Short mmCIF file of C-alpha atoms in Angstrom, two decimals:
data_model
loop_
_atom_site.label_atom_id
_atom_site.label_comp_id
_atom_site.label_asym_id
_atom_site.label_seq_id
_atom_site.Cartn_x
_atom_site.Cartn_y
_atom_site.Cartn_z
CA MET A 2 78.93 -84.40 -80.43
CA ARG A 3 78.96 -81.79 -77.62
CA PRO A 4 80.19 -82.73 -74.12
CA GLY A 5 77.60 -82.96 -71.37
CA GLN A 6 77.82 -81.45 -67.92
CA ASP A 7 79.74 -84.54 -66.71
CA GLY A 8 82.33 -84.01 -69.47
CA ARG A 9 81.24 -87.04 -71.47
CA PRO A 10 80.20 -86.73 -75.17
CA ARG A 11 76.47 -86.43 -75.57
CA ARG A 12 74.73 -88.29 -78.46
CA ALA A 13 72.24 -86.49 -80.69
CA SER A 14 68.63 -87.39 -80.01
CA PRO A 15 66.83 -89.82 -82.41
CA ALA A 16 64.42 -87.06 -83.37
CA LEU A 17 67.29 -84.79 -84.45
CA VAL A 18 68.90 -87.58 -86.52
CA THR A 19 65.59 -88.29 -88.28
CA ALA A 20 65.11 -84.61 -89.08
CA LEU A 21 68.60 -84.30 -90.56
CA VAL A 22 68.18 -87.43 -92.73
CA THR A 23 64.78 -86.21 -93.99
CA ALA A 24 66.23 -82.82 -94.92
CA ALA A 25 69.08 -84.48 -96.84
CA LEU A 26 66.67 -86.64 -98.82
CA VAL A 27 64.51 -83.64 -99.75
CA LEU A 28 67.57 -81.76 -101.02
CA ALA A 29 68.72 -84.78 -103.06
CA VAL A 30 65.34 -85.29 -104.69
CA GLY A 31 65.04 -81.59 -105.46
CA SER A 32 68.42 -81.48 -107.18
CA CYS A 33 67.66 -84.59 -109.27
CA THR A 34 64.48 -83.03 -110.65
CA GLU A 35 66.55 -80.31 -112.29
CA ARG A 36 68.21 -82.86 -114.59
CA PRO A 37 66.67 -84.18 -117.81
CA THR A 38 65.36 -87.71 -117.48
CA THR A 39 65.51 -90.35 -120.18
CA HIS A 40 63.56 -93.45 -121.06
CA HIS A 41 63.20 -95.79 -124.00
CA GLY A 42 59.89 -95.68 -125.83
CA SER A 43 57.95 -98.87 -126.37
CA GLY A 44 59.35 -100.89 -129.23
CA THR A 45 62.27 -98.61 -129.96
CA GLY A 46 65.85 -98.19 -128.88
CA HIS A 47 65.82 -94.44 -129.54
CA GLU A 48 66.33 -92.39 -126.42
CA VAL A 49 63.56 -89.90 -125.68
CA VAL A 50 64.56 -87.01 -123.45
CA THR A 51 62.29 -84.83 -121.37
CA GLY A 52 63.60 -81.71 -119.74
CA PRO A 53 64.41 -78.11 -120.62
CA ALA A 54 64.67 -78.73 -124.40
CA GLY A 55 61.02 -78.05 -125.14
CA THR A 56 57.85 -79.98 -124.37
CA LEU A 57 57.55 -83.55 -125.62
CA LEU A 58 54.07 -83.93 -127.07
CA PRO A 59 52.23 -87.27 -126.93
CA GLY A 60 51.81 -89.43 -130.02
CA GLY A 61 53.39 -89.01 -133.46
CA HIS A 62 52.82 -86.79 -136.45
CA GLY A 63 51.56 -88.24 -139.69
CA GLU A 64 50.52 -91.73 -140.65
CA HIS A 65 53.99 -92.81 -141.79
CA SER A 66 56.18 -91.02 -139.22
CA HIS A 67 57.56 -92.39 -135.97
CA ASP A 68 58.74 -88.92 -134.89
CA ARG A 69 57.37 -87.51 -131.68
CA LEU A 70 57.06 -83.74 -131.58
CA ARG A 71 59.27 -81.64 -129.29
CA GLN A 72 57.58 -78.27 -129.08
CA VAL A 73 59.55 -75.07 -128.49
CA PRO A 74 58.59 -71.37 -128.58
CA ALA A 75 58.51 -69.89 -132.07
CA GLY A 76 61.23 -67.40 -131.18
CA ASP A 77 63.64 -70.20 -130.22
CA ALA A 78 62.66 -72.74 -132.87
CA PRO A 79 64.99 -73.69 -135.74
CA THR A 80 63.96 -72.98 -139.32
CA VAL A 81 64.55 -74.79 -142.61
CA THR A 82 64.14 -73.86 -146.27
CA LEU A 83 64.25 -76.71 -148.79
CA THR A 84 65.41 -76.18 -152.37
CA VAL A 85 65.81 -78.93 -154.96
CA ARG A 86 67.57 -78.66 -158.33
CA PRO A 87 67.96 -81.32 -161.02
CA ASP A 88 71.42 -82.86 -161.08
CA ALA A 89 73.25 -82.62 -164.41
CA GLU A 90 73.69 -86.40 -164.52
CA ASP A 91 71.18 -88.10 -162.26
CA GLY A 92 68.49 -87.29 -159.75
CA TRP A 93 68.25 -84.19 -157.63
CA ASN A 94 70.57 -82.04 -155.54
CA VAL A 95 68.81 -81.23 -152.28
CA ARG A 96 69.78 -78.15 -150.30
CA LEU A 97 68.72 -77.36 -146.72
CA ALA A 98 69.21 -73.78 -145.53
CA VAL A 99 68.73 -73.73 -141.76
CA GLY A 100 68.44 -71.03 -139.14
CA ARG A 101 69.05 -71.24 -135.39
CA PHE A 102 70.19 -74.80 -136.07
CA ARG A 103 73.44 -76.76 -136.30
CA PHE A 104 73.90 -80.25 -137.76
CA THR A 105 75.51 -82.60 -135.19
CA PRO A 106 76.20 -85.98 -136.87
CA ASP A 107 78.55 -87.08 -134.08
CA SER A 108 75.79 -86.76 -131.46
CA VAL A 109 73.04 -88.87 -133.07
CA GLY A 110 71.22 -90.89 -130.41
CA GLY A 111 72.12 -88.48 -127.60
CA ALA A 112 70.03 -86.03 -125.65
CA ALA A 113 67.96 -83.32 -127.32
CA VAL A 114 69.69 -79.94 -127.30
CA LEU A 115 67.82 -76.94 -128.65
CA GLY A 116 69.15 -75.81 -132.03
CA THR A 117 70.99 -79.03 -132.90
CA GLY A 118 70.29 -82.36 -134.61
CA HIS A 119 69.83 -83.61 -138.16
CA ALA A 120 67.06 -83.81 -140.77
CA HIS A 121 64.76 -86.48 -142.12
CA LEU A 122 63.79 -86.54 -145.79
CA LEU A 123 60.28 -87.82 -146.44
CA LEU A 124 58.73 -88.66 -149.78
CA ASP A 125 54.95 -88.50 -149.71
CA GLY A 126 55.13 -88.79 -145.92
CA ALA A 127 57.43 -91.83 -145.75
CA LYS A 128 60.99 -91.34 -144.47
CA ILE A 129 63.60 -92.17 -147.12
CA ALA A 130 66.83 -90.75 -145.68
CA ARG A 131 68.60 -88.98 -142.85
CA VAL A 132 70.54 -85.82 -143.72
CA TYR A 133 73.51 -84.71 -141.61
CA GLY A 134 74.46 -81.56 -143.49
CA GLY A 135 73.19 -78.83 -145.75
CA SER A 136 73.28 -80.85 -148.98
CA TYR A 137 72.20 -84.28 -150.15
CA HIS A 138 72.04 -86.11 -153.49
CA LEU A 139 68.74 -87.86 -154.17
CA PRO A 140 69.03 -90.49 -156.95
CA ALA A 141 66.36 -90.44 -159.65
CA GLU A 142 65.57 -94.10 -158.96
CA ARG A 143 64.18 -93.10 -155.57
CA ILE A 144 61.47 -90.96 -157.19
CA PRO A 145 58.44 -92.73 -158.69
CA ALA A 146 57.46 -92.03 -162.28
CA GLY A 147 54.67 -89.70 -161.22
CA GLY A 148 56.93 -87.59 -158.98
CA GLY A 149 56.14 -86.91 -155.34
CA THR A 150 56.20 -84.45 -152.45
CA LEU A 151 59.58 -84.12 -150.73
CA THR A 152 59.74 -82.88 -147.14
CA ALA A 153 62.76 -81.93 -145.03
CA ARG A 154 62.00 -82.14 -141.29
CA LEU A 155 64.39 -81.00 -138.57
CA VAL A 156 64.81 -83.44 -135.69
CA ALA A 157 66.81 -83.55 -132.47
CA ASP A 158 69.62 -86.01 -131.75
CA ASP A 159 67.11 -88.23 -129.92
CA HIS A 160 65.01 -88.42 -133.14
CA THR A 161 62.14 -86.27 -131.84
CA ALA A 162 60.96 -83.65 -134.34
CA TRP A 163 61.30 -79.97 -133.47
CA ALA A 164 57.85 -78.37 -133.54
CA VAL A 165 56.03 -75.06 -133.12
CA GLU A 166 52.37 -74.93 -132.09
CA GLY A 167 51.96 -78.66 -132.62
CA ARG A 168 53.42 -78.73 -136.13
CA PRO A 169 56.90 -80.03 -137.07
CA VAL A 170 59.58 -77.66 -138.32
CA GLU A 171 59.79 -78.62 -141.99
CA ASP A 172 59.63 -77.43 -145.58
CA THR A 173 58.13 -79.15 -148.61
CA VAL A 174 58.61 -79.05 -152.39
CA ARG A 175 57.01 -80.93 -155.26
CA LEU A 176 59.23 -83.14 -157.44
CA SER A 177 58.44 -84.16 -160.99
CA GLY A 178 59.13 -87.71 -162.08
CA VAL A 179 61.75 -86.67 -164.64
CA SER A 180 65.30 -85.43 -164.04
CA PRO A 181 68.24 -84.86 -166.39
CA GLY A 182 70.85 -87.55 -166.83
CA ALA A 183 68.76 -90.64 -166.17
CA PRO A 184 65.06 -91.46 -166.35
CA PRO A 185 63.45 -92.24 -163.00
CA GLY A 186 62.33 -95.72 -162.11
CA ALA A 187 61.18 -97.77 -159.17
CA THR A 188 63.73 -98.60 -156.50
CA PRO A 189 65.22 -102.06 -157.31
CA GLU A 190 63.77 -104.90 -155.30
CA PRO A 191 66.12 -106.68 -152.88
CA GLY A 192 68.24 -109.17 -154.78
CA ASP A 193 67.91 -107.33 -158.11
CA GLN A 194 71.24 -106.46 -159.71
CA PRO A 195 71.52 -103.46 -162.04
CA THR A 196 73.07 -104.07 -165.44
CA ASP A 197 74.47 -101.89 -168.21
CA GLN A 198 73.36 -101.96 -171.85
CA SER A 199 75.38 -105.11 -172.47
CA GLY A 200 73.45 -106.91 -169.74
CA GLN A 201 76.54 -107.13 -167.48
CA PRO A 202 76.78 -105.65 -163.97
CA PRO A 203 78.31 -102.15 -164.14
CA SER A 204 81.78 -101.43 -162.81
CA GLY A 205 81.88 -101.54 -159.04
CA GLN A 206 79.00 -104.01 -158.64
CA PRO A 207 79.82 -107.43 -157.17
CA GLN A 208 80.17 -110.20 -159.72
CA SER A 209 78.90 -113.75 -159.37
CA GLY A 210 80.84 -115.47 -156.57
CA GLN A 211 81.71 -112.17 -154.90
CA SER A 212 80.02 -110.72 -151.84
CA GLN A 213 78.52 -107.27 -151.69
CA SER A 214 81.39 -106.13 -149.49
CA GLY A 215 83.76 -106.74 -152.39
CA GLN A 216 85.35 -109.77 -150.76
CA SER A 217 85.79 -113.12 -152.46
CA PRO A 218 84.38 -116.29 -150.88
CA SER A 219 87.91 -117.12 -149.70
CA GLY A 220 87.87 -114.01 -147.55
CA GLN A 221 90.68 -112.31 -149.46
CA SER A 222 89.99 -108.60 -149.84
CA PRO A 223 90.82 -106.59 -152.95
CA ALA A 224 91.40 -103.52 -150.76
CA GLY A 225 93.66 -101.00 -152.42
CA GLY A 226 93.90 -102.97 -155.68
CA PRO A 227 92.72 -101.67 -159.04
CA ASP A 228 89.19 -102.21 -160.29
CA GLN A 229 88.17 -103.36 -163.76
CA THR A 230 89.12 -99.97 -165.21
CA GLY A 231 92.65 -100.21 -163.79
CA GLN A 232 92.21 -97.36 -161.28
CA ALA A 233 93.76 -97.88 -157.85
CA ALA A 234 91.25 -97.72 -155.03
CA GLN A 235 91.20 -94.92 -152.48
CA THR A 236 91.29 -96.49 -149.01
CA VAL A 237 89.34 -95.00 -146.09
CA ALA A 238 90.07 -96.65 -142.72
CA ILE A 239 87.61 -96.11 -139.85
CA ALA A 240 87.52 -97.59 -136.36
CA ILE A 241 84.52 -97.69 -134.00
CA ALA A 242 85.00 -98.32 -130.29
CA GLU A 243 82.43 -97.70 -127.55
CA GLY A 244 80.40 -95.50 -129.86
CA ARG A 245 83.37 -93.29 -130.73
CA ILE A 246 84.62 -92.92 -134.29
CA SER A 247 88.27 -92.57 -135.28
CA PRO A 248 89.15 -90.46 -137.14
CA ALA A 249 86.36 -88.01 -136.31
CA PRO A 250 83.59 -87.88 -138.94
CA GLY A 251 84.23 -85.43 -141.76
CA ARG A 252 84.11 -84.98 -145.51
CA ILE A 253 86.42 -87.04 -147.70
CA ASP A 254 87.11 -85.85 -151.24
CA VAL A 255 86.69 -88.57 -153.86
CA ARG A 256 87.32 -88.35 -157.58
CA LYS A 257 84.31 -89.33 -159.62
CA GLY A 258 84.64 -92.85 -161.04
CA ARG A 259 87.41 -93.91 -158.66
CA PRO A 260 86.76 -96.97 -156.48
CA VAL A 261 86.75 -96.43 -152.72
CA ASP A 262 87.58 -99.14 -150.18
CA LEU A 263 85.86 -98.50 -146.85
CA ARG A 264 87.81 -100.47 -144.23
CA VAL A 265 85.77 -100.41 -141.04
CA THR A 266 86.64 -102.07 -137.73
CA SER A 267 83.91 -102.16 -135.08
CA ASP A 268 83.78 -103.48 -131.53
CA THR A 269 80.13 -104.53 -132.03
CA ASP A 270 78.11 -106.26 -134.73
CA ASP A 271 76.42 -103.73 -137.02
CA GLU A 272 75.61 -102.94 -140.64
CA LEU A 273 77.68 -100.57 -142.78
CA HIS A 274 75.72 -98.60 -145.37
CA VAL A 275 76.55 -95.99 -148.03
CA HIS A 276 73.55 -93.80 -148.79
CA GLY A 277 72.84 -92.81 -152.37
CA VAL A 278 74.47 -95.90 -153.88
CA ASP A 279 72.63 -98.49 -151.76
CA ARG A 280 75.72 -100.51 -150.83
CA SER A 281 76.01 -102.28 -147.49
CA ALA A 282 78.04 -104.87 -145.61
CA GLU A 283 77.80 -106.67 -142.28
CA LEU A 284 80.20 -105.60 -139.56
CA LYS A 285 81.44 -108.31 -137.17
CA ALA A 286 82.76 -107.34 -133.76
CA GLY A 287 86.55 -107.23 -133.62
CA ARG A 288 87.01 -107.78 -137.37
CA THR A 289 87.79 -105.42 -140.24
CA THR A 290 85.25 -105.35 -143.08
CA THR A 291 86.06 -103.86 -146.48
CA LEU A 292 83.26 -102.46 -148.61
CA ARG A 293 84.27 -101.34 -152.11
CA VAL A 294 82.10 -98.78 -153.87
CA VAL A 295 82.58 -96.95 -157.15
CA MET A 296 81.29 -93.39 -156.91
CA ASP A 297 80.17 -92.84 -160.48
CA ARG A 298 78.29 -89.59 -159.95
CA ALA A 299 78.97 -86.31 -158.20
CA GLY A 300 77.35 -85.47 -154.90
CA LEU A 301 77.61 -85.88 -151.13
CA PHE A 302 77.10 -89.42 -149.81
CA GLU A 303 76.84 -90.40 -146.13
CA VAL A 304 78.54 -93.50 -144.74
CA GLU A 305 76.82 -94.74 -141.60
CA THR A 306 76.04 -97.72 -139.40
CA HIS A 307 72.37 -98.68 -139.57
CA ARG A 308 71.84 -100.27 -136.17
CA SER A 309 73.75 -97.79 -134.02
CA GLY A 310 72.94 -94.80 -136.24
CA LEU A 311 76.50 -93.46 -136.35
CA VAL A 312 77.66 -91.24 -139.21
CA LEU A 313 81.17 -92.37 -140.08
CA ALA A 314 82.03 -90.03 -142.96
CA GLN A 315 80.68 -88.09 -145.91
CA LEU A 316 82.06 -88.83 -149.36
CA ALA A 317 82.24 -85.63 -151.42
CA VAL A 318 82.42 -86.87 -155.01
CA ARG A 319 83.54 -84.40 -157.68
#
């Protein structure tokens, strides 16, 4: 306040105060519009981001896909080349060669950032897996007897598909229904239990009276103990707190045929899942769950939580 002629402080006029407040509000609104805004789409918990990372197009792409397209200029768009080779023992080894793109498994569910994200594998247009790196093992049992068309589509961390001129960034190959090592077949129905030639569940599968997590009804865990072949289990301990994973996600070397005990502690209820071997277990908040799996074929297998979409580790089986 400036002093008046009588030496007393003079108050600013109401008109001046109103003008200053209006100017401040205009500046605040203008600065907020520079930031990406987020919202949740109807019926989904996936975050959809609008902002400088391309133009979010309305609707989806394809009858079976929930992906919305995020269009970017061709010169900035990522690229992907899909190659598939028969595995020596079972199924197919899938390879994704990408350009102007980086896989970011620790950022799944976050904002879209140009040149980052993961990939979706689709078989005949239906999504069958997420891929968080350049390689993936596709079991023969996932491929129908008549074969199918396999597509690798690059998506952002918010699950929108990168696109150029209204078409998703993807590559497609044709798979036959036969691969070395094991004949293809339909994916087992829920509740079906695979058996070996003797009609008994193979090593590593839960027996009668044992849960899928490898725990007995009494709650005692076999973690670290030998399996039926006498091999000591390799223990992998993972903790999840407030969406953060400790230790940080990475590749874990596993010897083929050795049992692995996944000991996961989470601060929220979720579902633990190992891709490629179709093993899962319920996670209860504040408790440690042990899921035992026997990795009986070579390849790269992702360990993730289904509900929160976190990638916990990749098991590199050799």
